[in-house]
mmCIF file with all atom_site columns, C-alpha atoms in Angstrom:
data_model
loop_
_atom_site.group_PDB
_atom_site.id
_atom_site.type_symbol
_atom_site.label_atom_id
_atom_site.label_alt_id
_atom_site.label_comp_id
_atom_site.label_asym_id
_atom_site.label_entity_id
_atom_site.label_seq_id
_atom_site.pdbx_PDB_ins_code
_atom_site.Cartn_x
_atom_site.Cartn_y
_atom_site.Cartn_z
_atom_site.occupancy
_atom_site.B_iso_or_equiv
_atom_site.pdbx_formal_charge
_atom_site.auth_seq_id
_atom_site.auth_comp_id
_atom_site.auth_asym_id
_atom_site.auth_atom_id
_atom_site.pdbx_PDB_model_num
ATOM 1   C CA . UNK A 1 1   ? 102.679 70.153 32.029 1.00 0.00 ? 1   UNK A CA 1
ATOM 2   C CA . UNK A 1 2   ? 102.815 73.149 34.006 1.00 0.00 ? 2   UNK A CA 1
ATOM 3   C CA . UNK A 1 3   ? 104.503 76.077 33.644 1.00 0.00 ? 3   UNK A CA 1
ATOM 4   C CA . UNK A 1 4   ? 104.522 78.909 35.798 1.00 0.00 ? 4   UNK A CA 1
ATOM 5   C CA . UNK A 1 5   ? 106.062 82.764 34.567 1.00 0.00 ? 5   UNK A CA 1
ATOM 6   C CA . UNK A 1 6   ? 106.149 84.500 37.697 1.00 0.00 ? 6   UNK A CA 1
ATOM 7   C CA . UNK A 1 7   ? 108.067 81.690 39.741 1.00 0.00 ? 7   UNK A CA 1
ATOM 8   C CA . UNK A 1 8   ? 110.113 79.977 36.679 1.00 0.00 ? 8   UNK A CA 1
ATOM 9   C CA . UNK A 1 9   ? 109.387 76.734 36.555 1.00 0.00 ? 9   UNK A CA 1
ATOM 10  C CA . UNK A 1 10  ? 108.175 73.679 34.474 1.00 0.00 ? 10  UNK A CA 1
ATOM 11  C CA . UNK A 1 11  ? 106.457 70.662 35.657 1.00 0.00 ? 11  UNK A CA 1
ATOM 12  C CA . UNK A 1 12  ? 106.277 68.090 33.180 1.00 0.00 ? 12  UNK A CA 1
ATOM 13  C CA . UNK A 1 13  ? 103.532 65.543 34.477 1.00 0.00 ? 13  UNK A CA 1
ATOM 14  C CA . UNK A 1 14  ? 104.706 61.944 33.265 1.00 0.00 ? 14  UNK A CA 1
ATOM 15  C CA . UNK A 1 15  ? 101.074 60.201 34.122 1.00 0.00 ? 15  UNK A CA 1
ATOM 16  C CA . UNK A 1 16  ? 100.680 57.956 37.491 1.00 0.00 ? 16  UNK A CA 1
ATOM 17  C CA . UNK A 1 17  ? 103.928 59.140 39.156 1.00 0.00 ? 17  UNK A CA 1
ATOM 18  C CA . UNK A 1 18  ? 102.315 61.631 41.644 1.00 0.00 ? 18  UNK A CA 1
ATOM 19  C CA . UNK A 1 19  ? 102.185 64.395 39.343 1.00 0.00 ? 19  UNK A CA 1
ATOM 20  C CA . UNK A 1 20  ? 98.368  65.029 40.340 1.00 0.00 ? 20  UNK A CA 1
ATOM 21  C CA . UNK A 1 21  ? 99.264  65.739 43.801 1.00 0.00 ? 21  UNK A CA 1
ATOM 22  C CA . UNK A 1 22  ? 102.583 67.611 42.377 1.00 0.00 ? 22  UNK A CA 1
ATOM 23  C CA . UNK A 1 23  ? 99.812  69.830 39.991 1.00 0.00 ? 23  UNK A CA 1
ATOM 24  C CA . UNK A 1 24  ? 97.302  70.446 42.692 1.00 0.00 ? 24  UNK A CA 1
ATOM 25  C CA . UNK A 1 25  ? 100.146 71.123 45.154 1.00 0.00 ? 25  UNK A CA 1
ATOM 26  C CA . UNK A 1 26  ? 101.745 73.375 43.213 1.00 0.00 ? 26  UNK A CA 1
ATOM 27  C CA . UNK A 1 27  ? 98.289  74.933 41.010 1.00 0.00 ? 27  UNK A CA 1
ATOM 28  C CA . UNK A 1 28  ? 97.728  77.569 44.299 1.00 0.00 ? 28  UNK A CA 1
ATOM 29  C CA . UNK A 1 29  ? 100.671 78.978 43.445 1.00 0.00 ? 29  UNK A CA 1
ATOM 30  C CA . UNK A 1 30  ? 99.248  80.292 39.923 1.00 0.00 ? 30  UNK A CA 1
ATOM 31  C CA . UNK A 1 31  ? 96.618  82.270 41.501 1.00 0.00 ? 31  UNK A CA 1
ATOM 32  C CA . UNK A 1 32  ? 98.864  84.943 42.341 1.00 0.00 ? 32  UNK A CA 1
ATOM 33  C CA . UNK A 1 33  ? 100.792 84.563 39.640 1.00 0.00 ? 33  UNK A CA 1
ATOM 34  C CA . UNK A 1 34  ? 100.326 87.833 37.015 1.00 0.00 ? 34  UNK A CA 1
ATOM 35  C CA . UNK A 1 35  ? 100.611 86.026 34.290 1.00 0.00 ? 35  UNK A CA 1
ATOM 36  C CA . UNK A 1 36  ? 97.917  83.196 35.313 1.00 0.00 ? 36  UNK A CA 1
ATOM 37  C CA . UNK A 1 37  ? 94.665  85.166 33.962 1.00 0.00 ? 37  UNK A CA 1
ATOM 38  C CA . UNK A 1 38  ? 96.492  86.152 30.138 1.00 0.00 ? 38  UNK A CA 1
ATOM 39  C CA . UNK A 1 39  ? 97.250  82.435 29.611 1.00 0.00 ? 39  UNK A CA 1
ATOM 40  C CA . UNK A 1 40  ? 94.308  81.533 31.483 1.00 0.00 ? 40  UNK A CA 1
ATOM 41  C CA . UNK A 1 41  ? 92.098  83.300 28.825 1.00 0.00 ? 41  UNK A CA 1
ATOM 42  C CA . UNK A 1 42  ? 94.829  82.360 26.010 1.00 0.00 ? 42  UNK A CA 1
ATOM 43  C CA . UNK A 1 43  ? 93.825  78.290 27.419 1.00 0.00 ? 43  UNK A CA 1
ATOM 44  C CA . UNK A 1 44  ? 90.169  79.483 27.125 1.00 0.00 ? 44  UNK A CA 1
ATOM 45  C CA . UNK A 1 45  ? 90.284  80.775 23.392 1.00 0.00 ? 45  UNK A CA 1
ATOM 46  C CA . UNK A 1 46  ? 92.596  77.678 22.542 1.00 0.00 ? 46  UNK A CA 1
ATOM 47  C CA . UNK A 1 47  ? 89.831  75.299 23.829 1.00 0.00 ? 47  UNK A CA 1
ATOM 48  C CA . UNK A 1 48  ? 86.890  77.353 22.037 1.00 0.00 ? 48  UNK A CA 1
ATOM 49  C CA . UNK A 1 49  ? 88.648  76.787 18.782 1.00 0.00 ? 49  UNK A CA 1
ATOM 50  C CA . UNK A 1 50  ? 88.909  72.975 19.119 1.00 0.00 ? 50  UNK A CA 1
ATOM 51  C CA . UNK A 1 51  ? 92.534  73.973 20.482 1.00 0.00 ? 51  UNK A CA 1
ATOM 52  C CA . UNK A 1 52  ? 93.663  75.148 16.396 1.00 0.00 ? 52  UNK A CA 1
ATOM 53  C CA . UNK A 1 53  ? 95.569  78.239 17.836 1.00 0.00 ? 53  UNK A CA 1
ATOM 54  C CA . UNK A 1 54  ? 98.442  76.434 19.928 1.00 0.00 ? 54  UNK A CA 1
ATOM 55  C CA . UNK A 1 55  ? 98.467  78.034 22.976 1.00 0.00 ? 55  UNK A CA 1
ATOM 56  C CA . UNK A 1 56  ? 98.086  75.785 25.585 1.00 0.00 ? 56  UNK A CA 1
ATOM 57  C CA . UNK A 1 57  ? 100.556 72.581 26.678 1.00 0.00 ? 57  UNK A CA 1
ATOM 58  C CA . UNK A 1 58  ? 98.432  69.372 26.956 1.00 0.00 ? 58  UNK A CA 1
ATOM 59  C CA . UNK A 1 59  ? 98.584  67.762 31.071 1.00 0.00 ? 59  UNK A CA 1
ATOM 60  C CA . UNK A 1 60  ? 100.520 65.012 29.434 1.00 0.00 ? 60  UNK A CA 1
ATOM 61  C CA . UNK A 1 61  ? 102.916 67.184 27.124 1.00 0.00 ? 61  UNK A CA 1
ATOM 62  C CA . UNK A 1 62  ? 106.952 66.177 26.846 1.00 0.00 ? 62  UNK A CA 1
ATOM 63  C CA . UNK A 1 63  ? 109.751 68.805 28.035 1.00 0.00 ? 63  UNK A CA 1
ATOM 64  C CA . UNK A 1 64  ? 110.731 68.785 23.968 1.00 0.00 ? 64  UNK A CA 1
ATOM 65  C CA . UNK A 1 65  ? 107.539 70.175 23.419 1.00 0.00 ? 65  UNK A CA 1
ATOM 66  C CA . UNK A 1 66  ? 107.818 73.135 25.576 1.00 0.00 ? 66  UNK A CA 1
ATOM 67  C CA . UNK A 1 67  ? 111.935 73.887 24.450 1.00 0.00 ? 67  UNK A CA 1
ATOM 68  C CA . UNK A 1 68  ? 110.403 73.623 20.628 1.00 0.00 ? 68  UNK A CA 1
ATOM 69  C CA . UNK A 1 69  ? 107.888 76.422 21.272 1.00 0.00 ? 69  UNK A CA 1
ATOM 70  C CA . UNK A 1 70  ? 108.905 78.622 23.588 1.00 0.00 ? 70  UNK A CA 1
ATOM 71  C CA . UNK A 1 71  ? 111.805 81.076 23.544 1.00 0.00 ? 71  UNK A CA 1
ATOM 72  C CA . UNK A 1 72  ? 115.081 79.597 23.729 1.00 0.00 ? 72  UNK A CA 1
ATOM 73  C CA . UNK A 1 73  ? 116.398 82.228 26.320 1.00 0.00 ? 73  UNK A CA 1
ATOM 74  C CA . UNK A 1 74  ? 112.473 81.806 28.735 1.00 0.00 ? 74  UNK A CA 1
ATOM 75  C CA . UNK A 1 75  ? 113.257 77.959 28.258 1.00 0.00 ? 75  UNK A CA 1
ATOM 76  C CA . UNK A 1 76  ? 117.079 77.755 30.162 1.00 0.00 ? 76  UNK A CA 1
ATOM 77  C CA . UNK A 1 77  ? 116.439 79.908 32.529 1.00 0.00 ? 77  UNK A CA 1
ATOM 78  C CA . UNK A 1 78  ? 113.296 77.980 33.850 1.00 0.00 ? 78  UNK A CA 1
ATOM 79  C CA . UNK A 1 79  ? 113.712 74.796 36.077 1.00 0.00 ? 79  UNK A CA 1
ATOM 80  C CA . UNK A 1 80  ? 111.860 71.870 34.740 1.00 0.00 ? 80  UNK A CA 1
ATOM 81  C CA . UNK A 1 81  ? 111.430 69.050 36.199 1.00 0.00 ? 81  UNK A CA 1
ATOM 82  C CA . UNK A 1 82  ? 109.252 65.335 36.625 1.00 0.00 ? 82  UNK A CA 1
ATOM 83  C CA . UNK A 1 83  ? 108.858 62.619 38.431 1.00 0.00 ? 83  UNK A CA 1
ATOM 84  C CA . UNK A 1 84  ? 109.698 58.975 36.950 1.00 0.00 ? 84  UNK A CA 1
ATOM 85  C CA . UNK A 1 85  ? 108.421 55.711 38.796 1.00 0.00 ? 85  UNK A CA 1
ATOM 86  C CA . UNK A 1 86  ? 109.884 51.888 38.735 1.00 0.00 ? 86  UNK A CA 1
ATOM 87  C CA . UNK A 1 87  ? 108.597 50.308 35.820 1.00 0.00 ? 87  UNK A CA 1
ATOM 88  C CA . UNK A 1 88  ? 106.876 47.225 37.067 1.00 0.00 ? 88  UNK A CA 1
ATOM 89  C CA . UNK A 1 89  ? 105.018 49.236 39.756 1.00 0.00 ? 89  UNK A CA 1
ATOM 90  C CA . UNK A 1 90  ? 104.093 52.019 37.106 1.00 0.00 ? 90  UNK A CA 1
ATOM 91  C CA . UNK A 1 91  ? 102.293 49.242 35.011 1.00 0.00 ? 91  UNK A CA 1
ATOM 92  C CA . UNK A 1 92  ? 100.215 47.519 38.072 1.00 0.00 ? 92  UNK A CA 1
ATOM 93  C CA . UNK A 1 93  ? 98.896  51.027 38.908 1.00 0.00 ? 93  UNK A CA 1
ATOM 94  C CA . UNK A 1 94  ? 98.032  51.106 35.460 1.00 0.00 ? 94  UNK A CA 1
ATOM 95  C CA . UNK A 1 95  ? 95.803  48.182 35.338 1.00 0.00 ? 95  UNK A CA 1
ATOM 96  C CA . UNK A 1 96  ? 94.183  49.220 38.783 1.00 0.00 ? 96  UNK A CA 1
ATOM 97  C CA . UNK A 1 97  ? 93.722  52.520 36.958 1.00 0.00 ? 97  UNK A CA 1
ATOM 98  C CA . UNK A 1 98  ? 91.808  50.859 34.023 1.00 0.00 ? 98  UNK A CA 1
ATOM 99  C CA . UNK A 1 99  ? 90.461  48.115 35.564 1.00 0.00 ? 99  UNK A CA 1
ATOM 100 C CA . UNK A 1 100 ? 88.650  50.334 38.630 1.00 0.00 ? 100 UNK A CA 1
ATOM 101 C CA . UNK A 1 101 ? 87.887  53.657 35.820 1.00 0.00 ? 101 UNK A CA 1
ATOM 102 C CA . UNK A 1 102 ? 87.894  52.091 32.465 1.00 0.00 ? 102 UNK A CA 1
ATOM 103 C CA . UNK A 1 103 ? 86.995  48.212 32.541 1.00 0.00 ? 103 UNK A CA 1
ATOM 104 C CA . UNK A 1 104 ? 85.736  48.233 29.523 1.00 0.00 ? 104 UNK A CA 1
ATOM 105 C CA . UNK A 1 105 ? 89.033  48.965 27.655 1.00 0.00 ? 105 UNK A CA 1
ATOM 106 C CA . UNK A 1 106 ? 90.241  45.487 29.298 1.00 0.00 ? 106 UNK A CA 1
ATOM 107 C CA . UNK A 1 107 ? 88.602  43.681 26.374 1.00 0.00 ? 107 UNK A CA 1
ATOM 108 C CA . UNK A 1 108 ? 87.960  40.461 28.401 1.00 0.00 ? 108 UNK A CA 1
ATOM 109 C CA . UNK A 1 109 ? 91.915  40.776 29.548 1.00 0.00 ? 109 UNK A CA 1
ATOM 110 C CA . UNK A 1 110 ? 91.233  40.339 33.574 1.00 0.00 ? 110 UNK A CA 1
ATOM 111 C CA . UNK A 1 111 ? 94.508  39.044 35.090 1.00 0.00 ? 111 UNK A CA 1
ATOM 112 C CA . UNK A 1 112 ? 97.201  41.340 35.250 1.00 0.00 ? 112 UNK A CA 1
ATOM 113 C CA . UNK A 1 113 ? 99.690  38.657 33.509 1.00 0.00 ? 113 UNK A CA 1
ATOM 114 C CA . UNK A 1 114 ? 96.844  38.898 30.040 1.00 0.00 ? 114 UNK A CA 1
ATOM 115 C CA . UNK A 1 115 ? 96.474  42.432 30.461 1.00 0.00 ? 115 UNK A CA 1
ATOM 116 C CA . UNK A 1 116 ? 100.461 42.910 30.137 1.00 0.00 ? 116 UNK A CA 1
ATOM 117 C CA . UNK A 1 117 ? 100.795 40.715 27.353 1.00 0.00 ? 117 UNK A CA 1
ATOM 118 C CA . UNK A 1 118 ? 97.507  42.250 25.301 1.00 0.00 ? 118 UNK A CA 1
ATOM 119 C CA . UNK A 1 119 ? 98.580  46.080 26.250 1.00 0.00 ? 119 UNK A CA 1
ATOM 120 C CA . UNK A 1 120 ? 102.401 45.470 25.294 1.00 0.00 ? 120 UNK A CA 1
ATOM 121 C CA . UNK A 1 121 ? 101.381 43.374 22.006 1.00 0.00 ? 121 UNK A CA 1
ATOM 122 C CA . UNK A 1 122 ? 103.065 45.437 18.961 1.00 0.00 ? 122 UNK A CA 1
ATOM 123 C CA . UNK A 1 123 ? 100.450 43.873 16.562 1.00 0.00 ? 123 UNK A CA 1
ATOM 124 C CA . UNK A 1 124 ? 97.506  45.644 19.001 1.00 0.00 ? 124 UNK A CA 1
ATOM 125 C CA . UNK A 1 125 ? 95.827  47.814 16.894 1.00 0.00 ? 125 UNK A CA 1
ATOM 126 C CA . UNK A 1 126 ? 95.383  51.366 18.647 1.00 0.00 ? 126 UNK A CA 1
ATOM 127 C CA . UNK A 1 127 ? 98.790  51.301 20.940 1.00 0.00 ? 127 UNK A CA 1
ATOM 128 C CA . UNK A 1 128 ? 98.016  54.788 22.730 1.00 0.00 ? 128 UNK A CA 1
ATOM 129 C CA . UNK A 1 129 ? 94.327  54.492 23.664 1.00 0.00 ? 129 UNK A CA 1
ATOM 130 C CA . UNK A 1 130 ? 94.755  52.151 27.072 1.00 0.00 ? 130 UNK A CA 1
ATOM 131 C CA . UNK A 1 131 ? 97.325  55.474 28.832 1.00 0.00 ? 131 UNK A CA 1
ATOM 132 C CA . UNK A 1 132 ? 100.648 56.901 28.544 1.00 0.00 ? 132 UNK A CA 1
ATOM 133 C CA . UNK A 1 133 ? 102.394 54.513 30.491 1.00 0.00 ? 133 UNK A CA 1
ATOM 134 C CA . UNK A 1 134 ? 102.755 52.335 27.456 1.00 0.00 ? 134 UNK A CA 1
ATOM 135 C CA . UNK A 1 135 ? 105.204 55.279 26.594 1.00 0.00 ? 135 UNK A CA 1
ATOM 136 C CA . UNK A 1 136 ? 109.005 55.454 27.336 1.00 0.00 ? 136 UNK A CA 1
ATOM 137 C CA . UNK A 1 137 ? 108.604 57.697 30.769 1.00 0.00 ? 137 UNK A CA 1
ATOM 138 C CA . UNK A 1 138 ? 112.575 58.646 29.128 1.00 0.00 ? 138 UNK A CA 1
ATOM 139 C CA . UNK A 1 139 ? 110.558 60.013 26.363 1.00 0.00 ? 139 UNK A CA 1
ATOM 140 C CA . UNK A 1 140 ? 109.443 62.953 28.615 1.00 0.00 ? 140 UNK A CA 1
ATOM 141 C CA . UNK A 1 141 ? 112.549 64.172 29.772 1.00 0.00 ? 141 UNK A CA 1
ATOM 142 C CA . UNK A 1 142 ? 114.644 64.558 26.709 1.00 0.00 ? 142 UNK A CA 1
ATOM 143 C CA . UNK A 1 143 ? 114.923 66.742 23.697 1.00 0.00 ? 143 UNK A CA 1
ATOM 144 C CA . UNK A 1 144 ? 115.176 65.997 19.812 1.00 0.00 ? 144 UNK A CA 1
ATOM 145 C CA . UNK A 1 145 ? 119.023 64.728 19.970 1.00 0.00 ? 145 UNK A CA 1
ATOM 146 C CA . UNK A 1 146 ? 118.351 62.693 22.917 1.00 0.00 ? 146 UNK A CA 1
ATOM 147 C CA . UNK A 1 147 ? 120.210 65.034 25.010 1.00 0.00 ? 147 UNK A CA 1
ATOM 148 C CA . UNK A 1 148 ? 118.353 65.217 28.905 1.00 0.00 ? 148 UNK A CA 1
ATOM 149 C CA . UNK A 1 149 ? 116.144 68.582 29.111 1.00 0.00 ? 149 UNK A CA 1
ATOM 150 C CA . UNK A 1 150 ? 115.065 68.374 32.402 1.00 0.00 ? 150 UNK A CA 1
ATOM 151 C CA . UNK A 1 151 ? 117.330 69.733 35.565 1.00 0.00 ? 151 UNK A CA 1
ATOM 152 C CA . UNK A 1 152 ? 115.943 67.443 38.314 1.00 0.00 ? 152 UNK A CA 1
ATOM 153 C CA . UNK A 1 153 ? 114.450 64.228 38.293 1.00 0.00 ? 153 UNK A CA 1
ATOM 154 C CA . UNK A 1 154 ? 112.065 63.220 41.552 1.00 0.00 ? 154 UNK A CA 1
ATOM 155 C CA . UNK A 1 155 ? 111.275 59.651 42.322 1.00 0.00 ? 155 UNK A CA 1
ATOM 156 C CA . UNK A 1 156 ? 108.071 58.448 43.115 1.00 0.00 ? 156 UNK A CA 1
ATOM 157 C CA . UNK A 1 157 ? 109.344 55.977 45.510 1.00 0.00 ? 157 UNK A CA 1
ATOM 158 C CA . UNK A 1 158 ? 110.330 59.315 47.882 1.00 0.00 ? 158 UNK A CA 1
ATOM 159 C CA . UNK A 1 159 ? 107.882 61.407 46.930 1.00 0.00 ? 159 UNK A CA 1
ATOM 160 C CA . UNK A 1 160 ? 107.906 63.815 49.493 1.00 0.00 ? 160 UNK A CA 1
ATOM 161 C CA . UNK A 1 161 ? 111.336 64.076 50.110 1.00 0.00 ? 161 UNK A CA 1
ATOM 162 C CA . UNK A 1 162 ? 111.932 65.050 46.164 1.00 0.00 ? 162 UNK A CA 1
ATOM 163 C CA . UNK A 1 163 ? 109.152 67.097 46.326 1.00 0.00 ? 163 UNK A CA 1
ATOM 164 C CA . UNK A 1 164 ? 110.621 69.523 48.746 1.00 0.00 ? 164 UNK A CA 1
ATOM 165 C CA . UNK A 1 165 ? 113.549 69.061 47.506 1.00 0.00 ? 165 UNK A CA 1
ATOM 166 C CA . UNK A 1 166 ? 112.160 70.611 43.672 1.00 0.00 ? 166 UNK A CA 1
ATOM 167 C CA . UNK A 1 167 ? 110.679 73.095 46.146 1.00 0.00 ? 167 UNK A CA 1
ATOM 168 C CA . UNK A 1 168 ? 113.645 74.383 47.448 1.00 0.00 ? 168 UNK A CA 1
ATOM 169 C CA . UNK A 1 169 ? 115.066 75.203 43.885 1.00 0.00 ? 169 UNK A CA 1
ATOM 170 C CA . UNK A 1 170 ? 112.396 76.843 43.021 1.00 0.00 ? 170 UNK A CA 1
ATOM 171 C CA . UNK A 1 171 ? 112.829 78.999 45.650 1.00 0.00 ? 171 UNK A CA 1
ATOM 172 C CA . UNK A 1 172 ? 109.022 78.687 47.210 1.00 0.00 ? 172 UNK A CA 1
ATOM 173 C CA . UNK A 1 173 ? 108.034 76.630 50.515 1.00 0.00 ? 173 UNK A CA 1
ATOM 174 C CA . UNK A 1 174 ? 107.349 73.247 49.712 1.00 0.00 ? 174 UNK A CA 1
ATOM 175 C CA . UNK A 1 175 ? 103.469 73.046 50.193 1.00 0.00 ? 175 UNK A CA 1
ATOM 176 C CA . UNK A 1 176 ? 101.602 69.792 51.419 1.00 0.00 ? 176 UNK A CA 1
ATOM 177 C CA . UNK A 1 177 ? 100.931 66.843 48.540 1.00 0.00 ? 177 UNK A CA 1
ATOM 178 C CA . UNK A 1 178 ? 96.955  66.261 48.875 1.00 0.00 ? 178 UNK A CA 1
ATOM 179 C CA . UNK A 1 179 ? 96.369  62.592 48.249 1.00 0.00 ? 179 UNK A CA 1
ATOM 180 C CA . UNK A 1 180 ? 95.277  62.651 44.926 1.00 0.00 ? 180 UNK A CA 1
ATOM 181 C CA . UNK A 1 181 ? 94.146  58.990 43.212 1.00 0.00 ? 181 UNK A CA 1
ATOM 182 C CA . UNK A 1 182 ? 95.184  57.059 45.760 1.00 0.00 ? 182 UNK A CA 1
ATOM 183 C CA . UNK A 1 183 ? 94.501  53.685 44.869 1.00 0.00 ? 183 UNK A CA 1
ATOM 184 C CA . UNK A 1 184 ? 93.026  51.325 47.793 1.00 0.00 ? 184 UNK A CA 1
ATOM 185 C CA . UNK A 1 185 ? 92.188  48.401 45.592 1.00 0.00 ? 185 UNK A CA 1
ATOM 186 C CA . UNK A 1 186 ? 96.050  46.976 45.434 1.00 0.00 ? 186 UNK A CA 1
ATOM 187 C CA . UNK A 1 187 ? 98.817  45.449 47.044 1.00 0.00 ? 187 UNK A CA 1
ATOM 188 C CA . UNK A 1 188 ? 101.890 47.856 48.181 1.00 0.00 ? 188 UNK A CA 1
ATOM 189 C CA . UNK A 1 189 ? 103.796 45.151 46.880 1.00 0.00 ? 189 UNK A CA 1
ATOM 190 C CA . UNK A 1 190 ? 104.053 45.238 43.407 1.00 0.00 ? 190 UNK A CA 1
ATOM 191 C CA . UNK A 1 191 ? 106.252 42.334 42.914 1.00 0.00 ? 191 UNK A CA 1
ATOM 192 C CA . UNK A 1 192 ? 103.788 40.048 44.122 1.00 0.00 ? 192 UNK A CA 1
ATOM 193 C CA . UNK A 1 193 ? 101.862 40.522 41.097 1.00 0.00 ? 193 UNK A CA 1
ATOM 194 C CA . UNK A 1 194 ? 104.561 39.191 38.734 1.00 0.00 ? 194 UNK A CA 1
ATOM 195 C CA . UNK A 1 195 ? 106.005 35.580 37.262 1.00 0.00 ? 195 UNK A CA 1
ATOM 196 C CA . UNK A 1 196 ? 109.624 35.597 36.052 1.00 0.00 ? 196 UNK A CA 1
ATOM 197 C CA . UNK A 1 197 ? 107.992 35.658 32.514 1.00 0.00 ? 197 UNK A CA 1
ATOM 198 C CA . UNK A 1 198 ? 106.009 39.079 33.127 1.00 0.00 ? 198 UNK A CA 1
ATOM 199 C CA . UNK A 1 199 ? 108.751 40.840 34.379 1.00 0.00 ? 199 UNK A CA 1
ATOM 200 C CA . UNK A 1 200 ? 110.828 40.009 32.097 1.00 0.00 ? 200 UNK A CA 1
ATOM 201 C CA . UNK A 1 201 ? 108.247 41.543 30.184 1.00 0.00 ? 201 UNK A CA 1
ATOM 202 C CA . UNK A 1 202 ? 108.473 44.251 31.157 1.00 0.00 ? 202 UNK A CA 1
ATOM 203 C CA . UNK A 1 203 ? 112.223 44.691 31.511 1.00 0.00 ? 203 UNK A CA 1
ATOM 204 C CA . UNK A 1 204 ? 112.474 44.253 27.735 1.00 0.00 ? 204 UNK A CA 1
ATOM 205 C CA . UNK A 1 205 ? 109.919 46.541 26.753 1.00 0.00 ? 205 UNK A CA 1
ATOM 206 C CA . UNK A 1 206 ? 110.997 49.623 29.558 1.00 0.00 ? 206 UNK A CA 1
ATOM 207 C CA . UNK A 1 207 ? 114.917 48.793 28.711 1.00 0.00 ? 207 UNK A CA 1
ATOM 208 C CA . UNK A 1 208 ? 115.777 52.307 27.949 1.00 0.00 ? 208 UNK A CA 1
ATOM 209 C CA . UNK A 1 209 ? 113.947 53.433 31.105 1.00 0.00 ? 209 UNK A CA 1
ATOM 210 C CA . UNK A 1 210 ? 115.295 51.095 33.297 1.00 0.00 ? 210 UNK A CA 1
ATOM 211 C CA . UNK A 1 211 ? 118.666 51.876 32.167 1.00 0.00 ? 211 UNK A CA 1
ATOM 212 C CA . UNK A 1 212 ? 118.164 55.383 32.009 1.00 0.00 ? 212 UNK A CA 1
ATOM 213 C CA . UNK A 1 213 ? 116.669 55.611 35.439 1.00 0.00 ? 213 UNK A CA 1
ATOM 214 C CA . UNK A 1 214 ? 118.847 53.099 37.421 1.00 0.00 ? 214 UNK A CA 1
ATOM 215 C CA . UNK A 1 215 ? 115.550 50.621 38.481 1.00 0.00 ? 215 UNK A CA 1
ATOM 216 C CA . UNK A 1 216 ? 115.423 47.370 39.272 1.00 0.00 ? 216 UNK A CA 1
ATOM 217 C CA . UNK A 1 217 ? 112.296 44.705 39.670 1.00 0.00 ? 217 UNK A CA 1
ATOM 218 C CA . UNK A 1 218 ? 113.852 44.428 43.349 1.00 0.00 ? 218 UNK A CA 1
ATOM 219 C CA . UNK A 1 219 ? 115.018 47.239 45.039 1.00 0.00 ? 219 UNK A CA 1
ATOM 220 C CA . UNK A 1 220 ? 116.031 45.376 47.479 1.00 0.00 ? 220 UNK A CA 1
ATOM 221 C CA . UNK A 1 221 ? 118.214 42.631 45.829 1.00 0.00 ? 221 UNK A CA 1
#
């Protein structure tokens, strides 16, 4: 999550949708923002005490957890928004992710058909340590009623485009997205890594997202 005071606005990073190159696009921006060195130092103090006094947002933090703790009148009048990603692609990113930076968390689960089926077992012991995309990306954008908290929604599939367009109602040039994690290890083509059984998989565990979000397993269809 980021938040900045000076130009009103909240970024809430849903994990392997571009939000590192949203973050370090957006992260110059803080520098000149008057408020960056109090909660700087506020982060600092929070880290020194094992993070017991509150004040910082983890990189990963949901939109309800910012409307919960901050003042209701700061919240509304900032503009929060994320980035979502199709389902199926979101989880073959996530095994390149793992497979390239943790392979040891694989457990002897090499193919990406094994590694669906182990990481979306319910009877796996330890659900959250593999990454967040095991998570309802839905989860991120809504409060405690289910009611949507965020104001825009970007795509990942037009990255750019959404970027600038997030940009614009901000009210700051849109500056360039570094290529941050870029994976070179994969196929662009992330149907080719499914059978009819894995992504149906899939399409029952991410229902709410798919329905929420309006994806498909082919776009193109």
């Amino acid at each position: 999550m980021l938040l900045s005071v000076k130009h009103r606005f909240l970024f809430v990073h849903i994990a392997k949708t571009g939000g590192t190159s949203v973050r370090a696009a957006l992260e110059r921006r803080r520098w000149a923002d008057p408020w960056y060195w109090p909660m700087f130092l506020c982060s600092r103090f929070s880290h020194l005490s094992g993070h017991r006094l509150g004040s910082k947002f983890p990189r990963h933090a949901k939109v309800v957890a910012a409307k919960e703790m901050l003042p209701k009148e700061f919240f509304d009048e900032l503009f929060k928004f994320a980035f979502v990603r199709n389902p199926w692609d979101l989880q073959v990113s996530s095994f390149h992710h793992i497979r390239r930076e943790r392979p040891r968390l694989l457990d002897g689960h090499e193919t990406f058909a094994d590694f669906l089926r182990w990481k979306l077992d319910p009877q796996r012991p330890y659900q959250y340590h593999l990454d967040t995309s095991i998570e309802w990306q839905s989860d991120y954008l809504i409060d405690l009623h289910g009611n949507l908290a965020v104001d825009f929604i970007g795509r990942y599939e037009h990255l750019h485009a959404d970027f600038a367009t997030a940009c614009a109602r901000i009210g700051i040039p849109a500056p360039t997205l570094p290529h941050a994690r870029q994976a070179t290890d994969r196929s662009n083509d992330y149907r080719s890594y499914y059978t009819d059984e894995t992504a149906d998989l899939i399409a029952r565990h991410f229902q709410r997202d798919i329905q929420m979000l309006g994806y498909t397993f082919d776009p193109q269809a």
